[in-house]
Amino acid sequence: MRIAEVHSTDLTEPCMRKTYHRHRGEVTGEATTALYRGLVAGKALELLHGDWDEPTPELTIAAASDVAKSLVDEGRIISDSVENNRQDILAEVSEVVDLYRDRFEPLFSKCQFIGAEVPVRLSLPFGEFASHLDLLVRDTHNSFGWGKGRLVCFDWKWRADTATYPYLARNLQFALYYLMILKGKTKAFEGKGEFDWISFEEEATVAWLDLTALKPYRRKTTTLNEVGELVERKKGDLRPMKSILKGVNYGNGAVHDVEEELKNRIKLFDLGIYPLNPHPVACMVCEAEAFCSRFDMTQTGDTK
């Protein structure tokens, strides 16, 4: 099956069979708690970057309203879990937005805002690629330490697991973001007073921003501080920035290596090779589970 335009999420699905079913329209379209919470949090942060003075409750309500409309437009159904726990979910999002504002407004105030939920496109000889960047800024004062004037792409993540540097260094989604900024087109503002497609042709740092790590420690623990020293953290202490923000700078040869990896993935897609890689938990919540093949005698879609 030829995929006309590959999205960044197609490259990072742990089970490629989900990508196959999604492009065939074989998904239930249910918005689970994790999906809903992540969408609302992302939209609330997008709105926050547009107006840092806007109170958090208003941001969260506006974000939830926007997400609800988008889900309807996409034909998605909000799960019973979301319906039954919506207020708790929105309260948790508001908590994280407040923490994000406190930790990051002083840093972003010294950066040039380029855009949030930024459309990006990349055309290579072997395929077309598309995605959105959660946040793109130019760090005009080296607030984040990756270089004065450097472009930084932030990817907001709400995950139960913590990303490691070895994982991020091999993450094809992040590598594609880097390549898109370097060689593709980005629809954003860049000091021209208009919203248009821009070719930056610059290297950028791509940073994983762990929203759950913004929450303070829930109990006393011992961990490393910013300079690698063991320190005791009390319940209620904020986590160090290195636990929240992890950036990847790509070295010499990265462009060739990333393009080769993308080319290999496209070859798999073109050959119709979508390996099945089941997971004890992920299969239960996968929106393509009802359409996915299995090896027993049970009817497809029976998750019991």
PDB file of C-alpha atoms in Angstrom:
ATOM      1  CA  MET A   1       0.000   0.000   0.000  1.00  0.00           C
ATOM      2  CA  ARG A   2       1.511   3.297  -1.134  1.00  0.00           C
ATOM      3  CA  ILE A   3       1.132   6.090   1.445  1.00  0.00           C
ATOM      4  CA  ALA A   4       0.847   9.353  -0.482  1.00  0.00           C
ATOM      5  CA  GLU A   5       1.997  11.530   2.425  1.00  0.00           C
ATOM      6  CA  VAL A   6       3.759  10.013   5.414  1.00  0.00           C
ATOM      7  CA  HIS A   7       3.027  11.617   8.787  1.00  0.00           C
ATOM      8  CA  SER A   8       5.631  11.620  11.540  1.00  0.00           C
ATOM      9  CA  THR A   9       3.469   9.354  13.720  1.00  0.00           C
ATOM     10  CA  ASP A  10       3.584   6.694  10.982  1.00  0.00           C
ATOM     11  CA  LEU A  11       7.293   6.348  11.663  1.00  0.00           C
ATOM     12  CA  THR A  12       7.135   5.801  15.403  1.00  0.00           C
ATOM     13  CA  GLU A  13       4.229   3.442  15.956  1.00  0.00           C
ATOM     14  CA  PRO A  14       5.632   0.511  17.993  1.00  0.00           C
ATOM     15  CA  CYS A  15       3.323  -1.737  15.953  1.00  0.00           C
ATOM     16  CA  MET A  16       3.384  -0.858  12.256  1.00  0.00           C
ATOM     17  CA  ARG A  17       0.174  -2.823  11.704  1.00  0.00           C
ATOM     18  CA  LYS A  18      -1.656   0.112  13.312  1.00  0.00           C
ATOM     19  CA  THR A  19      -0.277   2.410  10.606  1.00  0.00           C
ATOM     20  CA  TYR A  20      -1.578   0.027   7.956  1.00  0.00           C
ATOM     21  CA  HIS A  21      -5.098  -0.049   9.401  1.00  0.00           C
ATOM     22  CA  ARG A  22      -5.202   3.696  10.056  1.00  0.00           C
ATOM     23  CA  HIS A  23      -4.422   4.529   6.425  1.00  0.00           C
ATOM     24  CA  ARG A  24      -7.152   2.112   5.341  1.00  0.00           C
ATOM     25  CA  GLY A  25      -9.622   3.883   7.636  1.00  0.00           C
ATOM     26  CA  GLU A  26      -9.928   0.778   9.791  1.00  0.00           C
ATOM     27  CA  VAL A  27     -10.005   2.393  13.229  1.00  0.00           C
ATOM     28  CA  THR A  28     -12.738   2.763  15.812  1.00  0.00           C
ATOM     29  CA  GLY A  29     -12.151   6.490  16.195  1.00  0.00           C
ATOM     30  CA  GLU A  30     -12.625   6.424  19.960  1.00  0.00           C
ATOM     31  CA  ALA A  31     -10.952   9.244  21.891  1.00  0.00           C
ATOM     32  CA  THR A  32      -9.445   7.566  24.944  1.00  0.00           C
ATOM     33  CA  THR A  33      -8.460   9.355  28.142  1.00  0.00           C
ATOM     34  CA  ALA A  34      -4.799   9.512  27.135  1.00  0.00           C
ATOM     35  CA  LEU A  35      -5.612  10.949  23.710  1.00  0.00           C
ATOM     36  CA  TYR A  36      -8.157  13.452  25.036  1.00  0.00           C
ATOM     37  CA  ARG A  37      -5.913  14.661  27.866  1.00  0.00           C
ATOM     38  CA  GLY A  38      -2.960  15.082  25.516  1.00  0.00           C
ATOM     39  CA  LEU A  39      -5.020  17.003  22.961  1.00  0.00           C
ATOM     40  CA  VAL A  40      -6.486  19.369  25.561  1.00  0.00           C
ATOM     41  CA  ALA A  41      -3.088  19.963  27.163  1.00  0.00           C
ATOM     42  CA  GLY A  42      -1.488  20.682  23.796  1.00  0.00           C
ATOM     43  CA  LYS A  43      -4.226  23.098  22.789  1.00  0.00           C
ATOM     44  CA  ALA A  44      -4.116  24.858  26.172  1.00  0.00           C
ATOM     45  CA  LEU A  45      -0.347  25.372  25.848  1.00  0.00           C
ATOM     46  CA  GLU A  46      -0.779  26.617  22.287  1.00  0.00           C
ATOM     47  CA  LEU A  47      -3.266  29.208  23.588  1.00  0.00           C
ATOM     48  CA  LEU A  48      -0.956  30.067  26.480  1.00  0.00           C
ATOM     49  CA  HIS A  49       1.873  30.929  24.096  1.00  0.00           C
ATOM     50  CA  GLY A  50      -0.520  33.274  22.353  1.00  0.00           C
ATOM     51  CA  ASP A  51      -1.413  35.093  25.575  1.00  0.00           C
ATOM     52  CA  TRP A  52       0.584  34.493  28.746  1.00  0.00           C
ATOM     53  CA  ASP A  53      -1.806  36.736  30.709  1.00  0.00           C
ATOM     54  CA  GLU A  54      -4.854  34.565  30.045  1.00  0.00           C
ATOM     55  CA  PRO A  55      -5.999  32.804  33.268  1.00  0.00           C
ATOM     56  CA  THR A  56      -5.496  29.044  33.260  1.00  0.00           C
ATOM     57  CA  PRO A  57      -9.168  28.059  33.821  1.00  0.00           C
ATOM     58  CA  GLU A  58     -10.198  30.029  30.727  1.00  0.00           C
ATOM     59  CA  LEU A  59      -7.383  28.475  28.697  1.00  0.00           C
ATOM     60  CA  THR A  60      -8.387  24.952  29.688  1.00  0.00           C
ATOM     61  CA  ILE A  61     -12.079  25.505  28.993  1.00  0.00           C
ATOM     62  CA  ALA A  62     -11.312  27.044  25.586  1.00  0.00           C
ATOM     63  CA  ALA A  63      -8.935  24.184  24.784  1.00  0.00           C
ATOM     64  CA  ALA A  64     -11.503  21.548  25.775  1.00  0.00           C
ATOM     65  CA  SER A  65     -14.137  23.230  23.612  1.00  0.00           C
ATOM     66  CA  ASP A  66     -11.795  23.353  20.619  1.00  0.00           C
ATOM     67  CA  VAL A  67     -10.801  19.697  21.052  1.00  0.00           C
ATOM     68  CA  ALA A  68     -14.433  18.592  21.351  1.00  0.00           C
ATOM     69  CA  LYS A  69     -15.258  20.336  18.067  1.00  0.00           C
ATOM     70  CA  SER A  70     -12.211  18.821  16.348  1.00  0.00           C
ATOM     71  CA  LEU A  71     -13.124  15.326  17.508  1.00  0.00           C
ATOM     72  CA  VAL A  72     -16.636  15.744  16.114  1.00  0.00           C
ATOM     73  CA  ASP A  73     -15.236  17.018  12.804  1.00  0.00           C
ATOM     74  CA  GLU A  74     -12.971  13.964  12.629  1.00  0.00           C
ATOM     75  CA  GLY A  75     -15.834  11.604  13.407  1.00  0.00           C
ATOM     76  CA  ARG A  76     -14.295  10.471  16.685  1.00  0.00           C
ATOM     77  CA  ILE A  77     -16.307   9.346  19.692  1.00  0.00           C
ATOM     78  CA  ILE A  78     -15.338  10.391  23.215  1.00  0.00           C
ATOM     79  CA  SER A  79     -14.938   7.312  25.377  1.00  0.00           C
ATOM     80  CA  ASP A  80     -17.081   6.616  28.431  1.00  0.00           C
ATOM     81  CA  SER A  81     -13.971   6.994  30.575  1.00  0.00           C
ATOM     82  CA  VAL A  82     -13.486  10.557  29.346  1.00  0.00           C
ATOM     83  CA  GLU A  83     -17.166  11.388  29.797  1.00  0.00           C
ATOM     84  CA  ASN A  84     -17.152  10.074  33.363  1.00  0.00           C
ATOM     85  CA  ASN A  85     -13.891  11.744  34.381  1.00  0.00           C
ATOM     86  CA  ARG A  86     -13.842  14.909  32.285  1.00  0.00           C
ATOM     87  CA  GLN A  87     -13.648  17.330  35.218  1.00  0.00           C
ATOM     88  CA  ASP A  88     -10.757  15.441  36.789  1.00  0.00           C
ATOM     89  CA  ILE A  89      -8.933  15.376  33.454  1.00  0.00           C
ATOM     90  CA  LEU A  90      -9.386  19.118  32.944  1.00  0.00           C
ATOM     91  CA  ALA A  91      -8.271  19.818  36.523  1.00  0.00           C
ATOM     92  CA  GLU A  92      -5.097  17.816  35.888  1.00  0.00           C
ATOM     93  CA  VAL A  93      -4.464  19.708  32.654  1.00  0.00           C
ATOM     94  CA  SER A  94      -4.920  23.033  34.477  1.00  0.00           C
ATOM     95  CA  GLU A  95      -2.409  21.961  37.122  1.00  0.00           C
ATOM     96  CA  VAL A  96       0.182  21.206  34.457  1.00  0.00           C
ATOM     97  CA  VAL A  97      -0.510  24.449  32.561  1.00  0.00           C
ATOM     98  CA  ASP A  98       0.087  26.435  35.774  1.00  0.00           C
ATOM     99  CA  LEU A  99       3.349  24.584  36.400  1.00  0.00           C
ATOM    100  CA  TYR A 100       4.419  25.089  32.775  1.00  0.00           C
ATOM    101  CA  ARG A 101       3.691  28.818  33.033  1.00  0.00           C
ATOM    102  CA  ASP A 102       5.745  29.154  36.224  1.00  0.00           C
ATOM    103  CA  ARG A 103       8.746  27.217  34.930  1.00  0.00           C
ATOM    104  CA  PHE A 104       8.900  28.347  31.326  1.00  0.00           C
ATOM    105  CA  GLU A 105       7.461  31.853  30.926  1.00  0.00           C
ATOM    106  CA  PRO A 106      10.718  33.480  32.121  1.00  0.00           C
ATOM    107  CA  LEU A 107      12.637  31.463  29.513  1.00  0.00           C
ATOM    108  CA  PHE A 108      10.257  31.865  26.588  1.00  0.00           C
ATOM    109  CA  SER A 109       9.928  35.602  27.242  1.00  0.00           C
ATOM    110  CA  LYS A 110      13.517  35.879  25.983  1.00  0.00           C
ATOM    111  CA  CYS A 111      12.831  33.856  22.828  1.00  0.00           C
ATOM    112  CA  GLN A 112      11.277  34.797  19.507  1.00  0.00           C
ATOM    113  CA  PHE A 113       8.005  32.930  19.172  1.00  0.00           C
ATOM    114  CA  ILE A 114       7.642  31.462  15.676  1.00  0.00           C
ATOM    115  CA  GLY A 115       4.582  29.299  16.083  1.00  0.00           C
ATOM    116  CA  ALA A 116       2.660  26.571  17.895  1.00  0.00           C
ATOM    117  CA  GLU A 117       1.072  23.571  16.164  1.00  0.00           C
ATOM    118  CA  VAL A 118       3.196  24.564  13.168  1.00  0.00           C
ATOM    119  CA  PRO A 119       2.525  22.744   9.852  1.00  0.00           C
ATOM    120  CA  VAL A 120       5.690  21.345   8.242  1.00  0.00           C
ATOM    121  CA  ARG A 121       6.259  19.590   4.921  1.00  0.00           C
ATOM    122  CA  LEU A 122       9.245  17.832   3.391  1.00  0.00           C
ATOM    123  CA  SER A 123       9.625  16.487  -0.127  1.00  0.00           C
ATOM    124  CA  LEU A 124      12.348  13.910  -0.791  1.00  0.00           C
ATOM    125  CA  PRO A 125      12.976  11.869  -3.962  1.00  0.00           C
ATOM    126  CA  PHE A 126      11.457   8.795  -2.339  1.00  0.00           C
ATOM    127  CA  GLY A 127       8.472  10.279  -0.497  1.00  0.00           C
ATOM    128  CA  GLU A 128       6.375  13.158   0.819  1.00  0.00           C
ATOM    129  CA  PHE A 129       6.306  13.840   4.562  1.00  0.00           C
ATOM    130  CA  ALA A 130       4.002  15.992   6.696  1.00  0.00           C
ATOM    131  CA  SER A 131       3.621  16.830  10.360  1.00  0.00           C
ATOM    132  CA  HIS A 132       3.013  19.577  12.913  1.00  0.00           C
ATOM    133  CA  LEU A 133       5.541  20.961  15.381  1.00  0.00           C
ATOM    134  CA  ASP A 134       4.113  21.568  18.850  1.00  0.00           C
ATOM    135  CA  LEU A 135       6.236  24.684  19.352  1.00  0.00           C
ATOM    136  CA  LEU A 136       9.005  26.418  17.415  1.00  0.00           C
ATOM    137  CA  VAL A 137      11.035  29.337  18.777  1.00  0.00           C
ATOM    138  CA  ARG A 138      14.290  31.108  18.100  1.00  0.00           C
ATOM    139  CA  ASP A 139      16.329  31.250  21.291  1.00  0.00           C
ATOM    140  CA  THR A 140      17.629  34.788  20.870  1.00  0.00           C
ATOM    141  CA  HIS A 141      19.255  34.913  24.334  1.00  0.00           C
ATOM    142  CA  ASN A 142      20.397  31.292  24.716  1.00  0.00           C
ATOM    143  CA  SER A 143      17.822  30.804  27.464  1.00  0.00           C
ATOM    144  CA  PHE A 144      17.868  27.033  27.014  1.00  0.00           C
ATOM    145  CA  GLY A 145      21.608  26.650  26.539  1.00  0.00           C
ATOM    146  CA  TRP A 146      21.705  25.201  23.023  1.00  0.00           C
ATOM    147  CA  GLY A 147      23.102  28.322  21.405  1.00  0.00           C
ATOM    148  CA  LYS A 148      22.197  31.967  20.942  1.00  0.00           C
ATOM    149  CA  GLY A 149      19.859  32.455  17.999  1.00  0.00           C
ATOM    150  CA  ARG A 150      19.310  28.721  17.544  1.00  0.00           C
ATOM    151  CA  LEU A 151      15.989  27.339  16.414  1.00  0.00           C
ATOM    152  CA  VAL A 152      14.436  25.021  18.998  1.00  0.00           C
ATOM    153  CA  CYS A 153      11.525  22.689  18.333  1.00  0.00           C
ATOM    154  CA  PHE A 154       9.697  21.598  21.491  1.00  0.00           C
ATOM    155  CA  ASP A 155       7.582  18.458  21.499  1.00  0.00           C
ATOM    156  CA  TRP A 156       5.092  18.374  24.374  1.00  0.00           C
ATOM    157  CA  LYS A 157       4.746  14.855  25.755  1.00  0.00           C
ATOM    158  CA  TRP A 158       2.309  13.473  28.320  1.00  0.00           C
ATOM    159  CA  ARG A 159       3.576   9.959  28.887  1.00  0.00           C
ATOM    160  CA  ALA A 160       3.766   7.486  31.733  1.00  0.00           C
ATOM    161  CA  ASP A 161       7.276   6.438  30.711  1.00  0.00           C
ATOM    162  CA  THR A 162      10.321   8.718  30.757  1.00  0.00           C
ATOM    163  CA  ALA A 163      12.379   9.200  27.604  1.00  0.00           C
ATOM    164  CA  THR A 164      16.103   8.437  27.773  1.00  0.00           C
ATOM    165  CA  TYR A 165      18.771  10.115  25.657  1.00  0.00           C
ATOM    166  CA  PRO A 166      19.644   6.849  23.834  1.00  0.00           C
ATOM    167  CA  TYR A 167      15.973   6.577  22.858  1.00  0.00           C
ATOM    168  CA  LEU A 168      15.709  10.190  21.685  1.00  0.00           C
ATOM    169  CA  ALA A 169      18.953   9.948  19.703  1.00  0.00           C
ATOM    170  CA  ARG A 170      17.335   7.161  17.647  1.00  0.00           C
ATOM    171  CA  ASN A 171      13.787   8.552  17.555  1.00  0.00           C
ATOM    172  CA  LEU A 172      12.793   8.820  13.902  1.00  0.00           C
ATOM    173  CA  GLN A 173       9.994  11.295  14.603  1.00  0.00           C
ATOM    174  CA  PHE A 174      12.463  13.732  16.190  1.00  0.00           C
ATOM    175  CA  ALA A 175      14.966  13.156  13.394  1.00  0.00           C
ATOM    176  CA  LEU A 176      12.253  13.924  10.838  1.00  0.00           C
ATOM    177  CA  TYR A 177      11.442  17.195  12.639  1.00  0.00           C
ATOM    178  CA  TYR A 178      15.120  18.141  12.407  1.00  0.00           C
ATOM    179  CA  LEU A 179      15.211  17.324   8.692  1.00  0.00           C
ATOM    180  CA  MET A 180      11.958  19.173   8.011  1.00  0.00           C
ATOM    181  CA  ILE A 181      13.277  22.372   9.564  1.00  0.00           C
ATOM    182  CA  LEU A 182      16.595  22.003   7.756  1.00  0.00           C
ATOM    183  CA  LYS A 183      15.363  21.028   4.286  1.00  0.00           C
ATOM    184  CA  GLY A 184      11.574  21.424   4.251  1.00  0.00           C
ATOM    185  CA  LYS A 185       8.988  24.171   4.544  1.00  0.00           C
ATOM    186  CA  THR A 186       7.409  25.487   7.734  1.00  0.00           C
ATOM    187  CA  LYS A 187       4.206  27.530   7.841  1.00  0.00           C
ATOM    188  CA  ALA A 188       4.871  30.098  10.534  1.00  0.00           C
ATOM    189  CA  PHE A 189       5.774  33.672  11.422  1.00  0.00           C
ATOM    190  CA  GLU A 190       9.418  34.688  11.085  1.00  0.00           C
ATOM    191  CA  GLY A 191       9.627  38.425  11.536  1.00  0.00           C
ATOM    192  CA  LYS A 192       7.789  39.149   8.293  1.00  0.00           C
ATOM    193  CA  GLY A 193       4.430  40.049   9.778  1.00  0.00           C
ATOM    194  CA  GLU A 194       2.659  37.334   7.843  1.00  0.00           C
ATOM    195  CA  PHE A 195       1.817  33.668   8.138  1.00  0.00           C
ATOM    196  CA  ASP A 196       3.446  31.878   5.233  1.00  0.00           C
ATOM    197  CA  TRP A 197       5.556  28.909   4.187  1.00  0.00           C
ATOM    198  CA  ILE A 198       9.169  29.472   5.185  1.00  0.00           C
ATOM    199  CA  SER A 199      12.332  27.549   4.305  1.00  0.00           C
ATOM    200  CA  PHE A 200      14.632  28.019   7.296  1.00  0.00           C
ATOM    201  CA  GLU A 201      17.513  25.899   5.973  1.00  0.00           C
ATOM    202  CA  GLU A 202      18.944  25.861   9.499  1.00  0.00           C
ATOM    203  CA  GLU A 203      19.855  23.183  11.976  1.00  0.00           C
ATOM    204  CA  ALA A 204      17.599  23.063  15.012  1.00  0.00           C
ATOM    205  CA  THR A 205      17.591  21.435  18.412  1.00  0.00           C
ATOM    206  CA  VAL A 206      14.613  19.131  18.931  1.00  0.00           C
ATOM    207  CA  ALA A 207      13.542  18.909  22.587  1.00  0.00           C
ATOM    208  CA  TRP A 208      11.304  16.455  24.422  1.00  0.00           C
ATOM    209  CA  LEU A 209       9.321  18.393  27.038  1.00  0.00           C
ATOM    210  CA  ASP A 210       7.823  15.981  29.578  1.00  0.00           C
ATOM    211  CA  LEU A 211       4.648  17.593  30.905  1.00  0.00           C
ATOM    212  CA  THR A 212       4.116  14.987  33.625  1.00  0.00           C
ATOM    213  CA  ALA A 213       7.587  15.734  34.998  1.00  0.00           C
ATOM    214  CA  LEU A 214       6.415  19.273  35.762  1.00  0.00           C
ATOM    215  CA  LYS A 215       4.477  17.833  38.686  1.00  0.00           C
ATOM    216  CA  PRO A 216       6.347  17.988  42.017  1.00  0.00           C
ATOM    217  CA  TYR A 217       7.665  14.935  43.796  1.00  0.00           C
ATOM    218  CA  ARG A 218       4.910  12.999  45.543  1.00  0.00           C
ATOM    219  CA  ARG A 219       7.240  11.584  48.190  1.00  0.00           C
ATOM    220  CA  LYS A 220      10.739  12.042  49.556  1.00  0.00           C
ATOM    221  CA  THR A 221      13.404  10.702  47.220  1.00  0.00           C
ATOM    222  CA  THR A 222      17.086  10.970  46.371  1.00  0.00           C
ATOM    223  CA  THR A 223      18.062  11.997  42.850  1.00  0.00           C
ATOM    224  CA  LEU A 224      20.713  13.825  40.854  1.00  0.00           C
ATOM    225  CA  ASN A 225      20.595  17.616  40.554  1.00  0.00           C
ATOM    226  CA  GLU A 226      21.482  19.699  37.489  1.00  0.00           C
ATOM    227  CA  VAL A 227      25.241  19.168  37.990  1.00  0.00           C
ATOM    228  CA  GLY A 228      25.065  15.463  38.750  1.00  0.00           C
ATOM    229  CA  GLU A 229      25.208  15.605  42.548  1.00  0.00           C
ATOM    230  CA  LEU A 230      23.026  13.400  44.736  1.00  0.00           C
ATOM    231  CA  VAL A 231      20.455  15.466  46.591  1.00  0.00           C
ATOM    232  CA  GLU A 232      17.448  14.624  48.705  1.00  0.00           C
ATOM    233  CA  ARG A 233      14.121  15.847  47.386  1.00  0.00           C
ATOM    234  CA  LYS A 234      11.196  16.419  49.701  1.00  0.00           C
ATOM    235  CA  LYS A 235       7.551  15.813  48.890  1.00  0.00           C
ATOM    236  CA  GLY A 236       6.346  18.895  46.997  1.00  0.00           C
ATOM    237  CA  ASP A 237       9.775  19.833  45.586  1.00  0.00           C
ATOM    238  CA  LEU A 238       9.889  20.599  41.873  1.00  0.00           C
ATOM    239  CA  ARG A 239      11.822  18.249  39.639  1.00  0.00           C
ATOM    240  CA  PRO A 240      15.073  19.521  38.067  1.00  0.00           C
ATOM    241  CA  MET A 241      14.865  20.886  34.543  1.00  0.00           C
ATOM    242  CA  LYS A 242      16.918  17.977  33.199  1.00  0.00           C
ATOM    243  CA  SER A 243      14.038  15.674  34.148  1.00  0.00           C
ATOM    244  CA  ILE A 244      11.579  17.819  32.190  1.00  0.00           C
ATOM    245  CA  LEU A 245      13.520  18.888  29.123  1.00  0.00           C
ATOM    246  CA  LYS A 246      15.811  16.747  26.964  1.00  0.00           C
ATOM    247  CA  GLY A 247      17.222  18.149  23.744  1.00  0.00           C
ATOM    248  CA  VAL A 248      18.819  16.410  20.777  1.00  0.00           C
ATOM    249  CA  ASN A 249      21.482  18.086  18.655  1.00  0.00           C
ATOM    250  CA  TYR A 250      22.251  16.172  15.486  1.00  0.00           C
ATOM    251  CA  GLY A 251      25.865  15.588  14.475  1.00  0.00           C
ATOM    252  CA  ASN A 252      27.699  15.429  11.181  1.00  0.00           C
ATOM    253  CA  GLY A 253      26.254  12.839   8.861  1.00  0.00           C
ATOM    254  CA  ALA A 254      22.814  13.003  10.463  1.00  0.00           C
ATOM    255  CA  VAL A 255      21.090  14.097   7.251  1.00  0.00           C
ATOM    256  CA  HIS A 256      22.349  11.100   5.294  1.00  0.00           C
ATOM    257  CA  ASP A 257      21.569   8.657   8.077  1.00  0.00           C
ATOM    258  CA  VAL A 258      18.062  10.026   8.660  1.00  0.00           C
ATOM    259  CA  GLU A 259      17.241  10.013   4.952  1.00  0.00           C
ATOM    260  CA  GLU A 260      18.448   6.410   4.629  1.00  0.00           C
ATOM    261  CA  GLU A 261      16.268   5.339   7.557  1.00  0.00           C
ATOM    262  CA  LEU A 262      13.258   7.150   6.079  1.00  0.00           C
ATOM    263  CA  LYS A 263      13.917   5.543   2.695  1.00  0.00           C
ATOM    264  CA  ASN A 264      13.977   2.082   4.291  1.00  0.00           C
ATOM    265  CA  ARG A 265      10.671   2.743   6.025  1.00  0.00           C
ATOM    266  CA  ILE A 266       9.093   3.904   2.763  1.00  0.00           C
ATOM    267  CA  LYS A 267      10.320   0.719   1.086  1.00  0.00           C
ATOM    268  CA  LEU A 268       8.492  -1.321   3.710  1.00  0.00           C
ATOM    269  CA  PHE A 269       5.308   0.681   3.157  1.00  0.00           C
ATOM    270  CA  ASP A 270       5.543   0.285  -0.625  1.00  0.00           C
ATOM    271  CA  LEU A 271       6.019  -3.477  -0.285  1.00  0.00           C
ATOM    272  CA  GLY A 272       3.026  -3.716   2.044  1.00  0.00           C
ATOM    273  CA  ILE A 273       5.206  -4.858   4.939  1.00  0.00           C
ATOM    274  CA  TYR A 274       3.667  -3.773   8.242  1.00  0.00           C
ATOM    275  CA  PRO A 275       5.068  -6.041  10.978  1.00  0.00           C
ATOM    276  CA  LEU A 276       2.784  -7.004  13.842  1.00  0.00           C
ATOM    277  CA  ASN A 277       4.337  -6.129  17.194  1.00  0.00           C
ATOM    278  CA  PRO A 278       1.756  -6.839  19.927  1.00  0.00           C
ATOM    279  CA  HIS A 279       1.981  -5.319  23.393  1.00  0.00           C
ATOM    280  CA  PRO A 280       0.291  -6.550  26.605  1.00  0.00           C
ATOM    281  CA  VAL A 281      -1.387  -3.198  27.208  1.00  0.00           C
ATOM    282  CA  ALA A 282      -1.248  -1.289  23.930  1.00  0.00           C
ATOM    283  CA  CYS A 283      -3.323  -3.873  22.042  1.00  0.00           C
ATOM    284  CA  MET A 284      -6.210  -3.393  24.460  1.00  0.00           C
ATOM    285  CA  VAL A 285      -6.468   0.345  23.749  1.00  0.00           C
ATOM    286  CA  CYS A 286      -5.392   0.348  20.096  1.00  0.00           C
ATOM    287  CA  GLU A 287      -8.016   1.968  17.869  1.00  0.00           C
ATOM    288  CA  ALA A 288      -7.256  -0.599  15.138  1.00  0.00           C
ATOM    289  CA  GLU A 289      -7.558  -3.683  17.388  1.00  0.00           C
ATOM    290  CA  ALA A 290     -11.000  -4.648  16.090  1.00  0.00           C
ATOM    291  CA  PHE A 291      -9.580  -4.880  12.548  1.00  0.00           C
ATOM    292  CA  CYS A 292      -6.208  -6.457  13.308  1.00  0.00           C
ATOM    293  CA  SER A 293      -5.429 -10.101  12.506  1.00  0.00           C
ATOM    294  CA  ARG A 294      -4.695 -12.580  15.283  1.00  0.00           C
ATOM    295  CA  PHE A 295      -3.573 -16.189  15.484  1.00  0.00           C
ATOM    296  CA  ASP A 296      -6.244 -17.847  17.617  1.00  0.00           C
ATOM    297  CA  MET A 297      -9.741 -18.996  16.755  1.00  0.00           C
ATOM    298  CA  THR A 298     -11.471 -16.043  18.429  1.00  0.00           C
ATOM    299  CA  GLN A 299     -13.327 -13.584  16.252  1.00  0.00           C
ATOM    300  CA  THR A 300     -11.354 -10.435  15.451  1.00  0.00           C
ATOM    301  CA  GLY A 301     -12.372  -7.652  17.796  1.00  0.00           C
ATOM    302  CA  ASP A 302     -12.974  -9.881  20.828  1.00  0.00           C
ATOM    303  CA  THR A 303     -10.667  -8.387  23.454  1.00  0.00           C
ATOM    304  CA  LYS A 304     -11.769 -10.599  26.341  1.00  0.00           C
TER     305      LYS A 304
END
